[in-house]
CSV table of C-alpha atoms in Angstrom, one decimal:
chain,number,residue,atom,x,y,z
U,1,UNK,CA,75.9,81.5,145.9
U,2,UNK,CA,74.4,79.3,143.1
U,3,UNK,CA,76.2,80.0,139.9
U,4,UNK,CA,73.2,79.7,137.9
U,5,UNK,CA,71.0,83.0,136.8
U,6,UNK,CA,67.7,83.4,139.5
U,7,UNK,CA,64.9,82.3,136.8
U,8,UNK,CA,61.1,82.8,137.7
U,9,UNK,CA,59.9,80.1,136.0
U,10,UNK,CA,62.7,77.8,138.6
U,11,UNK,CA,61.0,74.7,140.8
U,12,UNK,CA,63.2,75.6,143.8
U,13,UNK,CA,62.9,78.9,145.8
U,14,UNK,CA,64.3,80.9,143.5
U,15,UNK,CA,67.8,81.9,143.8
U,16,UNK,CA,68.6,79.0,146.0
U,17,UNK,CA,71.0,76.1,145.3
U,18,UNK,CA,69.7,72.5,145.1
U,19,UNK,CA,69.7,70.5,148.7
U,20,UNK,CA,72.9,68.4,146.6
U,21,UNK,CA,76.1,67.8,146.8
U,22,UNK,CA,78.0,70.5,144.6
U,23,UNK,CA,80.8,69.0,142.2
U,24,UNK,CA,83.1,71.2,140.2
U,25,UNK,CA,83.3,69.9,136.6
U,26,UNK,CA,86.4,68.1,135.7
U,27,UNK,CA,86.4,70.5,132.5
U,28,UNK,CA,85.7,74.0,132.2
U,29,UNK,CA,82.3,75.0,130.8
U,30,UNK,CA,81.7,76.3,127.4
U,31,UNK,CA,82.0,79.7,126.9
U,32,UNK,CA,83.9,80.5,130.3
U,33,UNK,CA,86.5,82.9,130.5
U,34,UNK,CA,89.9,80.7,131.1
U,35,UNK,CA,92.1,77.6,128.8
U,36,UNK,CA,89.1,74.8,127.6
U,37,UNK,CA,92.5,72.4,127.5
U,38,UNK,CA,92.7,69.8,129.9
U,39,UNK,CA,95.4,70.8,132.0
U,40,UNK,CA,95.0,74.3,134.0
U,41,UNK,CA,98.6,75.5,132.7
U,42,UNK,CA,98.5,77.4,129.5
U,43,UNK,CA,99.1,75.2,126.2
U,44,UNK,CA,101.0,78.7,124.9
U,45,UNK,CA,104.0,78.5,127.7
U,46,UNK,CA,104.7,77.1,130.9
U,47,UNK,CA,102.6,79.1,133.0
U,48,UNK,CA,99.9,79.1,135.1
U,49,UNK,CA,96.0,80.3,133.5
U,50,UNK,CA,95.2,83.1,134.3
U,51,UNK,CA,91.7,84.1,135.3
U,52,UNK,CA,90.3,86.7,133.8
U,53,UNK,CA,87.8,88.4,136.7
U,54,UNK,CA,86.8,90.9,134.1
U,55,UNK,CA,85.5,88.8,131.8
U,56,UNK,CA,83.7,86.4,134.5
U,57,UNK,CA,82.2,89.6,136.0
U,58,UNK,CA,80.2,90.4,132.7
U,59,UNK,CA,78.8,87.0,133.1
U,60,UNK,CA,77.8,87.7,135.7
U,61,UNK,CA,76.2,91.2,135.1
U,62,UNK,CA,74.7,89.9,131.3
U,63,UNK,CA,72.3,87.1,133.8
U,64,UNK,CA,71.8,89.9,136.8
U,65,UNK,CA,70.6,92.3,133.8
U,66,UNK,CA,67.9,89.3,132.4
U,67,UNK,CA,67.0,88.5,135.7
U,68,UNK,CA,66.3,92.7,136.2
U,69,UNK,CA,64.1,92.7,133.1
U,70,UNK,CA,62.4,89.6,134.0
U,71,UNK,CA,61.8,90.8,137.1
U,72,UNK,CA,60.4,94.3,135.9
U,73,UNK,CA,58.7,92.7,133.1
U,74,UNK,CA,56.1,91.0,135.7
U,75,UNK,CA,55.1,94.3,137.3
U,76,UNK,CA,57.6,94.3,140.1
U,77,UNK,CA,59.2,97.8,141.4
U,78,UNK,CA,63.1,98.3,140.2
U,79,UNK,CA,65.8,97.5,142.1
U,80,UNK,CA,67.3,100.2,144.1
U,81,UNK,CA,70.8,100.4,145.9
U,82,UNK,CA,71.4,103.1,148.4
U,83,UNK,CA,75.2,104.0,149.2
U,84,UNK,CA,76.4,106.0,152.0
U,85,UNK,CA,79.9,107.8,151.6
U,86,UNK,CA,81.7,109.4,154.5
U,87,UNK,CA,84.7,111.7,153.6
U,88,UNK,CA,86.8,112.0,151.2
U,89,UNK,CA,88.8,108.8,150.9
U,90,UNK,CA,89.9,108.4,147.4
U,91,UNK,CA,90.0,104.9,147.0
U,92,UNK,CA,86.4,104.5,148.4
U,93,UNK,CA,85.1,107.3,146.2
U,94,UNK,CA,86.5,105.0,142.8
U,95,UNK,CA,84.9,102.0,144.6
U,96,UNK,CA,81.7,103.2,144.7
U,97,UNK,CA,81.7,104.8,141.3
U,98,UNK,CA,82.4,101.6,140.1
U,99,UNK,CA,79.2,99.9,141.8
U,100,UNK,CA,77.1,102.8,140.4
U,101,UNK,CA,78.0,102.6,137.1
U,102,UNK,CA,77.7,98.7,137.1
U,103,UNK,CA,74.1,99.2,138.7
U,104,UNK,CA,73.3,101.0,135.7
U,105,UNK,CA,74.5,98.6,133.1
U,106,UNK,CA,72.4,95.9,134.9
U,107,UNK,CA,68.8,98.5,135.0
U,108,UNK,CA,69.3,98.9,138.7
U,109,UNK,CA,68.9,102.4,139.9
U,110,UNK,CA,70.8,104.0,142.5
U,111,UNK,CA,72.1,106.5,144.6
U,112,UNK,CA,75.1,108.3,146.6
U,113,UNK,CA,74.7,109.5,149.7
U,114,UNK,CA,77.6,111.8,150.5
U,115,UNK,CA,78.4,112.8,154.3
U,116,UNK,CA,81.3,114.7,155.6
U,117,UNK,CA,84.4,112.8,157.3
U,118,UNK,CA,83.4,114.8,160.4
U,119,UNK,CA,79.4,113.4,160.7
U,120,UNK,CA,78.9,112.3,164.4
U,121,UNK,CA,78.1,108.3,164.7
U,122,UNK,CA,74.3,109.4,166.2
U,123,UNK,CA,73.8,111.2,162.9
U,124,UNK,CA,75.1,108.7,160.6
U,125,UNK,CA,72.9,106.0,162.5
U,126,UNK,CA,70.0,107.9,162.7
U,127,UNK,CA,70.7,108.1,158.5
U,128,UNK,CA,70.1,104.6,158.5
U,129,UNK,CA,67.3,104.1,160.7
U,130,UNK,CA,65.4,106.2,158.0
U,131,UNK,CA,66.9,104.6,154.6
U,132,UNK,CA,65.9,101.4,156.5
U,133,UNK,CA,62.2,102.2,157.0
U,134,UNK,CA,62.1,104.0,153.2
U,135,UNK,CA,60.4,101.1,150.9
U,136,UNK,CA,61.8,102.5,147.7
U,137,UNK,CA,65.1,101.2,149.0
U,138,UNK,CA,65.9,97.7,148.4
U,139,UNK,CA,69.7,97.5,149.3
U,140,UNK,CA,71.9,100.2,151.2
U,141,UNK,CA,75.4,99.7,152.0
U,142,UNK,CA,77.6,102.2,153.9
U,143,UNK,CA,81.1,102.4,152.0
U,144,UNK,CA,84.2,101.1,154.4
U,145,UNK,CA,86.3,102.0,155.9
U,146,UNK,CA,84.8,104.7,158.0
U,147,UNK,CA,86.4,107.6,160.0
U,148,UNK,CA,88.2,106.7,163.4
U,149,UNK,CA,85.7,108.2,165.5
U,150,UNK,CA,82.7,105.8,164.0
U,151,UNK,CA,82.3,102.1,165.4
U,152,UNK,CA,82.2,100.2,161.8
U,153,UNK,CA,80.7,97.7,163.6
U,154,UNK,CA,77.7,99.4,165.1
U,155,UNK,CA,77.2,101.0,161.1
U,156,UNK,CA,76.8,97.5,160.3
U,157,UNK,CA,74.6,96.0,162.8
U,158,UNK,CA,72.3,98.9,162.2
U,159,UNK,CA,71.1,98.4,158.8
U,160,UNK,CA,68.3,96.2,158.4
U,161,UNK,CA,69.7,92.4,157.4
U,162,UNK,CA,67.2,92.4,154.4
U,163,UNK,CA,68.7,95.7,152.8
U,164,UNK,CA,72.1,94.6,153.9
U,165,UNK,CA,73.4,93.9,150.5
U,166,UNK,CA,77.3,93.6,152.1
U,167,UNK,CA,76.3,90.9,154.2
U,168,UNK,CA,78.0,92.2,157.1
U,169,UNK,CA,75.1,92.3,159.6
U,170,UNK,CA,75.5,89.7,162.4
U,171,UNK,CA,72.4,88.2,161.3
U,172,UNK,CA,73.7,87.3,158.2
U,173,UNK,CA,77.6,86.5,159.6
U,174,UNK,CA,75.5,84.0,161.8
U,175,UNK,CA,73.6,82.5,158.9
U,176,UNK,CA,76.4,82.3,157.1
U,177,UNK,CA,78.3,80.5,159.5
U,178,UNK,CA,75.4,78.4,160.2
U,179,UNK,CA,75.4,77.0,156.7
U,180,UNK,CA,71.9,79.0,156.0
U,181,UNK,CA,71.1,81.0,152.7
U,182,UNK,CA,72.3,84.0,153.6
U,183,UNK,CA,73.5,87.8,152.4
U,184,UNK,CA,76.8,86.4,151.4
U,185,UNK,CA,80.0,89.4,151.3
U,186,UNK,CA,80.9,90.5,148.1
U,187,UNK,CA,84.4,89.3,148.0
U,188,UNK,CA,83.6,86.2,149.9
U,189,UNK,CA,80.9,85.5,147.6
U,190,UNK,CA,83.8,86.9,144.2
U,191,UNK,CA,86.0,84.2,145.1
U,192,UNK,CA,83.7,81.4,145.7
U,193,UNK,CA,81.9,82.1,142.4
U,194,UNK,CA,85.8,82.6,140.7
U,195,UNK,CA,86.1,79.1,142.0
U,196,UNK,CA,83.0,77.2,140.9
U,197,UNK,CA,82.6,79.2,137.4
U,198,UNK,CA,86.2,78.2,136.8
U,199,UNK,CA,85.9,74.2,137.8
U,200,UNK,CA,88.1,74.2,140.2
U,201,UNK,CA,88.2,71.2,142.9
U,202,UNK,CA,87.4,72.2,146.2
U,203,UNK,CA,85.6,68.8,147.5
U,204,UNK,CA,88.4,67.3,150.1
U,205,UNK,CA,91.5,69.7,148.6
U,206,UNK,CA,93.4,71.4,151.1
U,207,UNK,CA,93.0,75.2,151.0
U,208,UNK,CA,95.0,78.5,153.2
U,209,UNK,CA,92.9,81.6,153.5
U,210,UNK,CA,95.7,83.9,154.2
U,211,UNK,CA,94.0,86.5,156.2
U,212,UNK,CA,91.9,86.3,159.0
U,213,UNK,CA,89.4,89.7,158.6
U,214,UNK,CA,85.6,89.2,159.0
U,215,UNK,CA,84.5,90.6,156.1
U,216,UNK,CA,86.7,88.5,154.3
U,217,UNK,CA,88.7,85.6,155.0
U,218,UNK,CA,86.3,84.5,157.5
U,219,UNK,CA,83.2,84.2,155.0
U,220,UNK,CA,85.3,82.8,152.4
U,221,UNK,CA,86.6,80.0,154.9
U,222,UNK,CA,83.1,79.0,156.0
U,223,UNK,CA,82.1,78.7,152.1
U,224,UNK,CA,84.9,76.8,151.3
U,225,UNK,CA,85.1,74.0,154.2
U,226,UNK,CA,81.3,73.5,154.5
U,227,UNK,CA,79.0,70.9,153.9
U,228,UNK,CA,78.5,70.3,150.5
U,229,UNK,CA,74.7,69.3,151.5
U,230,UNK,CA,74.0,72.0,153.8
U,231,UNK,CA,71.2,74.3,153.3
U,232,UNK,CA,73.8,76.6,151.4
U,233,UNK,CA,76.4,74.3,149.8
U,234,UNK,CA,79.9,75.1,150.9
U,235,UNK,CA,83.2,73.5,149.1
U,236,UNK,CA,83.6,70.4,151.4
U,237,UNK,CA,87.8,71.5,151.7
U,238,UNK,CA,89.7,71.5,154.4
U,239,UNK,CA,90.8,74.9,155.6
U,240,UNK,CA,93.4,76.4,156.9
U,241,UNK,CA,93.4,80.2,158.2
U,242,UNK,CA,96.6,82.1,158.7
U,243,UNK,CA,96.7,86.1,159.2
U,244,UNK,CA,99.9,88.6,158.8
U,245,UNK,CA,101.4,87.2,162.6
U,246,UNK,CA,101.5,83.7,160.9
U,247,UNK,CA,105.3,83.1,161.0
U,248,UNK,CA,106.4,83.3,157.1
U,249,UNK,CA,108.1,79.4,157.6
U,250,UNK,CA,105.3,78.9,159.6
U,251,UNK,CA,103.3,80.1,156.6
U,252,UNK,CA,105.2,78.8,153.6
U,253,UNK,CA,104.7,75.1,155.3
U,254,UNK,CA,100.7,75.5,155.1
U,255,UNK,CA,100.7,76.8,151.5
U,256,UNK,CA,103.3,74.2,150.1
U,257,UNK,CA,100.2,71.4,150.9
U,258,UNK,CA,97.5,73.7,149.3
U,259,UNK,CA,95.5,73.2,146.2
U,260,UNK,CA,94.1,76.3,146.3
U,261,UNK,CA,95.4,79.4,147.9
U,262,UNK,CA,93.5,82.6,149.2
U,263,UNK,CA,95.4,85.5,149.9
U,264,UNK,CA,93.7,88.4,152.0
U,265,UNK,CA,96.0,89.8,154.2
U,266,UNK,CA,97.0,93.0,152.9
U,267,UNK,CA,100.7,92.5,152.5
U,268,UNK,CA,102.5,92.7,148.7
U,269,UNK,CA,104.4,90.1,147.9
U,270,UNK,CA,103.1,87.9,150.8
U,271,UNK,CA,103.3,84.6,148.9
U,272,UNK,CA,106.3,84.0,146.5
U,273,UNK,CA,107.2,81.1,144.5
U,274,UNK,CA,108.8,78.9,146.6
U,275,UNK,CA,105.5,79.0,148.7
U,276,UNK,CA,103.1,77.3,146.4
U,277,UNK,CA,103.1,74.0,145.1
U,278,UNK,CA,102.8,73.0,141.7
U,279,UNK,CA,99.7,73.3,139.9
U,280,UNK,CA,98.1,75.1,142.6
U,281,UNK,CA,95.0,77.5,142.2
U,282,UNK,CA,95.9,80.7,143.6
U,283,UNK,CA,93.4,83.6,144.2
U,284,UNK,CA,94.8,86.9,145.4
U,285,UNK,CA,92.6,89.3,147.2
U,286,UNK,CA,94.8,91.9,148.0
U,287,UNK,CA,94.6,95.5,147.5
U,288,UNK,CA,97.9,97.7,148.3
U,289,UNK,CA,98.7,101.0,146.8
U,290,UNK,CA,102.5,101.2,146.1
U,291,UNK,CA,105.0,103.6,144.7
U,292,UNK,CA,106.5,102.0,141.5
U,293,UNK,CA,109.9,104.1,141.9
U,294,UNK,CA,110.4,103.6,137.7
U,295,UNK,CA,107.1,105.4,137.5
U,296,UNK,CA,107.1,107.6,139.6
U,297,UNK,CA,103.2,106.9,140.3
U,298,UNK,CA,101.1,104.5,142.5
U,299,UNK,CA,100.1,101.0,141.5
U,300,UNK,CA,97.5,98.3,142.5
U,301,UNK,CA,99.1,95.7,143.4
U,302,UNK,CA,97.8,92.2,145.5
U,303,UNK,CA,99.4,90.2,147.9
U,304,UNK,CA,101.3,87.5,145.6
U,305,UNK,CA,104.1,88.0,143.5
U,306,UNK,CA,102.3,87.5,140.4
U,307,UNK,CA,104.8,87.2,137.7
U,308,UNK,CA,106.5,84.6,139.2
U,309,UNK,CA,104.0,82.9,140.8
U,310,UNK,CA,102.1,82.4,137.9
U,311,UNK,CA,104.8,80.1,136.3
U,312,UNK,CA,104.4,77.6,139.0
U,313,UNK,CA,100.8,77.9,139.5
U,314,UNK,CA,97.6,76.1,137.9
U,315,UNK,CA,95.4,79.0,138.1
U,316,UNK,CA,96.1,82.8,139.4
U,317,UNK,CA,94.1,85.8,139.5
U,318,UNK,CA,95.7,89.2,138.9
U,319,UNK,CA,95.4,92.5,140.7
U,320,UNK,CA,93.3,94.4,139.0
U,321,UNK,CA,91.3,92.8,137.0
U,322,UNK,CA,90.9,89.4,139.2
U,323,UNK,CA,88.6,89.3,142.2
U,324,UNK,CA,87.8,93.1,142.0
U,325,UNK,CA,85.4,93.2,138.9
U,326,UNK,CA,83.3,89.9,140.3
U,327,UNK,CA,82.8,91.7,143.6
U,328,UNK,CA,81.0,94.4,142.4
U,329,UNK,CA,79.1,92.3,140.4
U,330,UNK,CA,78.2,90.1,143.0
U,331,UNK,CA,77.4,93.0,145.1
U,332,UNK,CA,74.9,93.6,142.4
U,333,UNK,CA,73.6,90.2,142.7
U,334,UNK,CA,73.0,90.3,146.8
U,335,UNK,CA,70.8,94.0,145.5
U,336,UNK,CA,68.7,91.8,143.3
U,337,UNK,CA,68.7,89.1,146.1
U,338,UNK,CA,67.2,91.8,148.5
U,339,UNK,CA,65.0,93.4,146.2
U,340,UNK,CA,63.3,89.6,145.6
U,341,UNK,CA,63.4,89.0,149.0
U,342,UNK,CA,65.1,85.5,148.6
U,343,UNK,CA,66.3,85.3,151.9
U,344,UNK,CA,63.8,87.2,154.4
C-alpha cells in the first residue's frame, strides 16, 4: 500500500502507487517514529531501535481521518465498517473493540454484529449475503477465528471482494499474488507499511517470513519479493518462507543471512539471539498468551525473544505495541479503500 495519504486533488487513481520503482530512503523521514541517527542501533546503548507501532499507527490514523473529512466534505456518504462476531472468544472480543474504537477516532462509523458460537454455517452465510447487498455498508469483516463447525474459508469467499476490507477473498489473494492493486491483509499490509515508513532496505536484501499461514506470511511474502515496477510495487527481496516444521538448525541457517526477519508462526521465543545476524531488521508478528509464573497472570507475548534479540538487532518490533496497532489502522485504511471504490 502507498505510504502516502489518498488525496483528491492526486494525478494518479487515487490511492494507487506510482508505475515506479520504490526505494526506501537511506535516512528516516522527518517526523517518523524511530532514531533520525544514521545507524539503526540506538546512539543511547548498544541496542537495536525499536519501532514504535503505536506511534506509526497514529500516523496513520491522523491522514485516514483527513482523507475521511475530505471525503465527506465533497458530499460523499460516510464510511461504514460492518463486523460480524461469533461467540465468545475473549481475545476476538478485545480485537474488535479495538477496531471500533479506532473507526471512531478516524469519523468512520460502525457496527457489531454479535452471533452465538452455536449459529449454523447456512445462517451465518445467509448473514452475509444480506450485509453484502445493503449499500450503507461499505466494508464488513467477519472476526477470526470462527467455531469448529464453520468452514473459515467459505465465510471468506462469501463476502463480496469490494466490502472485503481483510482481503481474504480469493479474488483479492489472486490479485495480490498477481501483483494487482488489491484489498491487501491488515497485517500483511502492517508490516509492509512498518517497513517502508521506517526506511528500511528491502530492494535485493535477503528476507525469512517465518510462518507459512495465508492470511499472513503468504501476503507479506508476495509484497516483499515482488516487482518493484508491478502494478502494485512489491520490495524486490529475496524471500525465504519457513513454517513451525522448519528444522530449528534448519531454521537458524536461513535467518543468520537475513536482513530483515518476519516472524509469524505462533511459537514464543521462536527466534533467539544466536539466530539473527547483526544489524538485522526484525519484525515479530506473533501473538501468544502465556502464564508469567512471577505474576501469576497472562501476558502477550511474540515469537522472538525480545530482550535479547534487541541487542544484536538493527531494528525490532515489540509485542504489544509493534505490528498490532498498525493493523488496525491499516484495516481502517482498506474501509476507506472500499468505501472510495479504489480497487473495483
Amino acid at each position: 500500500m502507498a505510504a502516502a495519504a489518498f488525496s483528491s486533488s492526486s494525478v494518479l487513481r487515487p490511492g494507487l502507487v506510482p508505475l515506479r520503482r520504490w526505494r526506501a530512503p537511506s535516512r528516516p523521514a522527518p517526523g517518523a517514529a524511530y532514531s533520525t541517527s544514521s545507524s539503526p542501533r540506538s546512539a543511547a546503548s548498544d541496542e537495536a531501535t525499536i519501532i514504535s507501532g503505536t506511534k506509526l499507527a497514529k500516523q496513520v490514523l491522523k491522514e485516514i481521518q483527513r482523507d475521511v473529512e475530505s471525503w465527506i466534505s465533497f458530499g460523499n456518504k460516510r464510511p461504514h465498517l460492518t463486523v460480524i462476531l461469533v461467540g465468545d472468544n475473549p481475545a476476538s472480543h478485545i480485537y474488535v473493540r479495538n477496531k471500533i474504537k479506532a473507526a471512531a477516532s478516524v469519523g468512520i462509523s460502525s457496527e457489531i454484529i454479535l452471533r452465538p458460537k452455536d449459529i449454523s454455517q447456512e445462517e451465518l452465510l445467509d448473514m452475509i449475503v444480506k450485509i453484502n447487498k445493503d449499500s450503507m455498508v461499505s466494508g464488513l469483516l467477519v472476526q477470526l477465528p470462527l467455531p469448529d463447525h464453520i468452514d473459515e474459508r467459505t465465510v471468506c469467499n462469501a463476502i463480496t471482494p469490494e466490502k472485503d476490507v481483510d482481503g481474504f477473498h480469493i479474488i483479492n489473494i489472486g490479485r495480490l499474488c498477481l501483483d494487482q492493486p488489491s484489498i491487501i491483509p491488515a497485517t500483511a499490509a502492517a508490516v509492509w507499511e512498518i517497513i517502508k515508513r521506517t526506511g528500511i532496505q528491502t530492494f535485493g536484501k535477503n528476507v525469512v517470513v517465518a510462518g507459512r499461514s495465508k492470511n499472513v506470511g503468504m501476503p507479506i511474502s508476495m509484497l516483499l519479493h515482488s516487482d518493484g515496477e508491478h502494478e502494485r510495487p512489491g520490495g524486490d527481496a529475496t524471500v525465504t518462507i519457513t513454517h513451525r516444521y522448519t528444522p530449528k538448525e534448519q531454521l537458524k541457517i536461513h535467518t543468520q543471512l537475513a536482513d530483515i526477519v518476519v516472524v509469524a508462526a505462533g511459537i514464543p521465543k521462536l527466534i533467539t539471539t544466536d539466530m539473527v545476524k547483526e544489524g538485522a531488521a526484525v519484525i515479530d508478528v506473533g501473538i501468544n498468551h502465556i502464564h508469567d509464573p512471577l505474576t501469576g497472570k497472562t501476558k502477550l507475548v511474540g515469537d522472538v525473544d525480545f530482550e535479547e534479540v534487541k541487542k544484536k538487532a538493527g531494528f525490532i518490533t515489540p509485542v504489544p505495541g509493534g505490528v498490532g496497532p498498525m493493523t488496525v489502522a491499516m484495516l481502517l485504511k482498506n474501509t476507506l479503500i472500499v468505501a472510495k471504490k479504489l480497487i473495483y
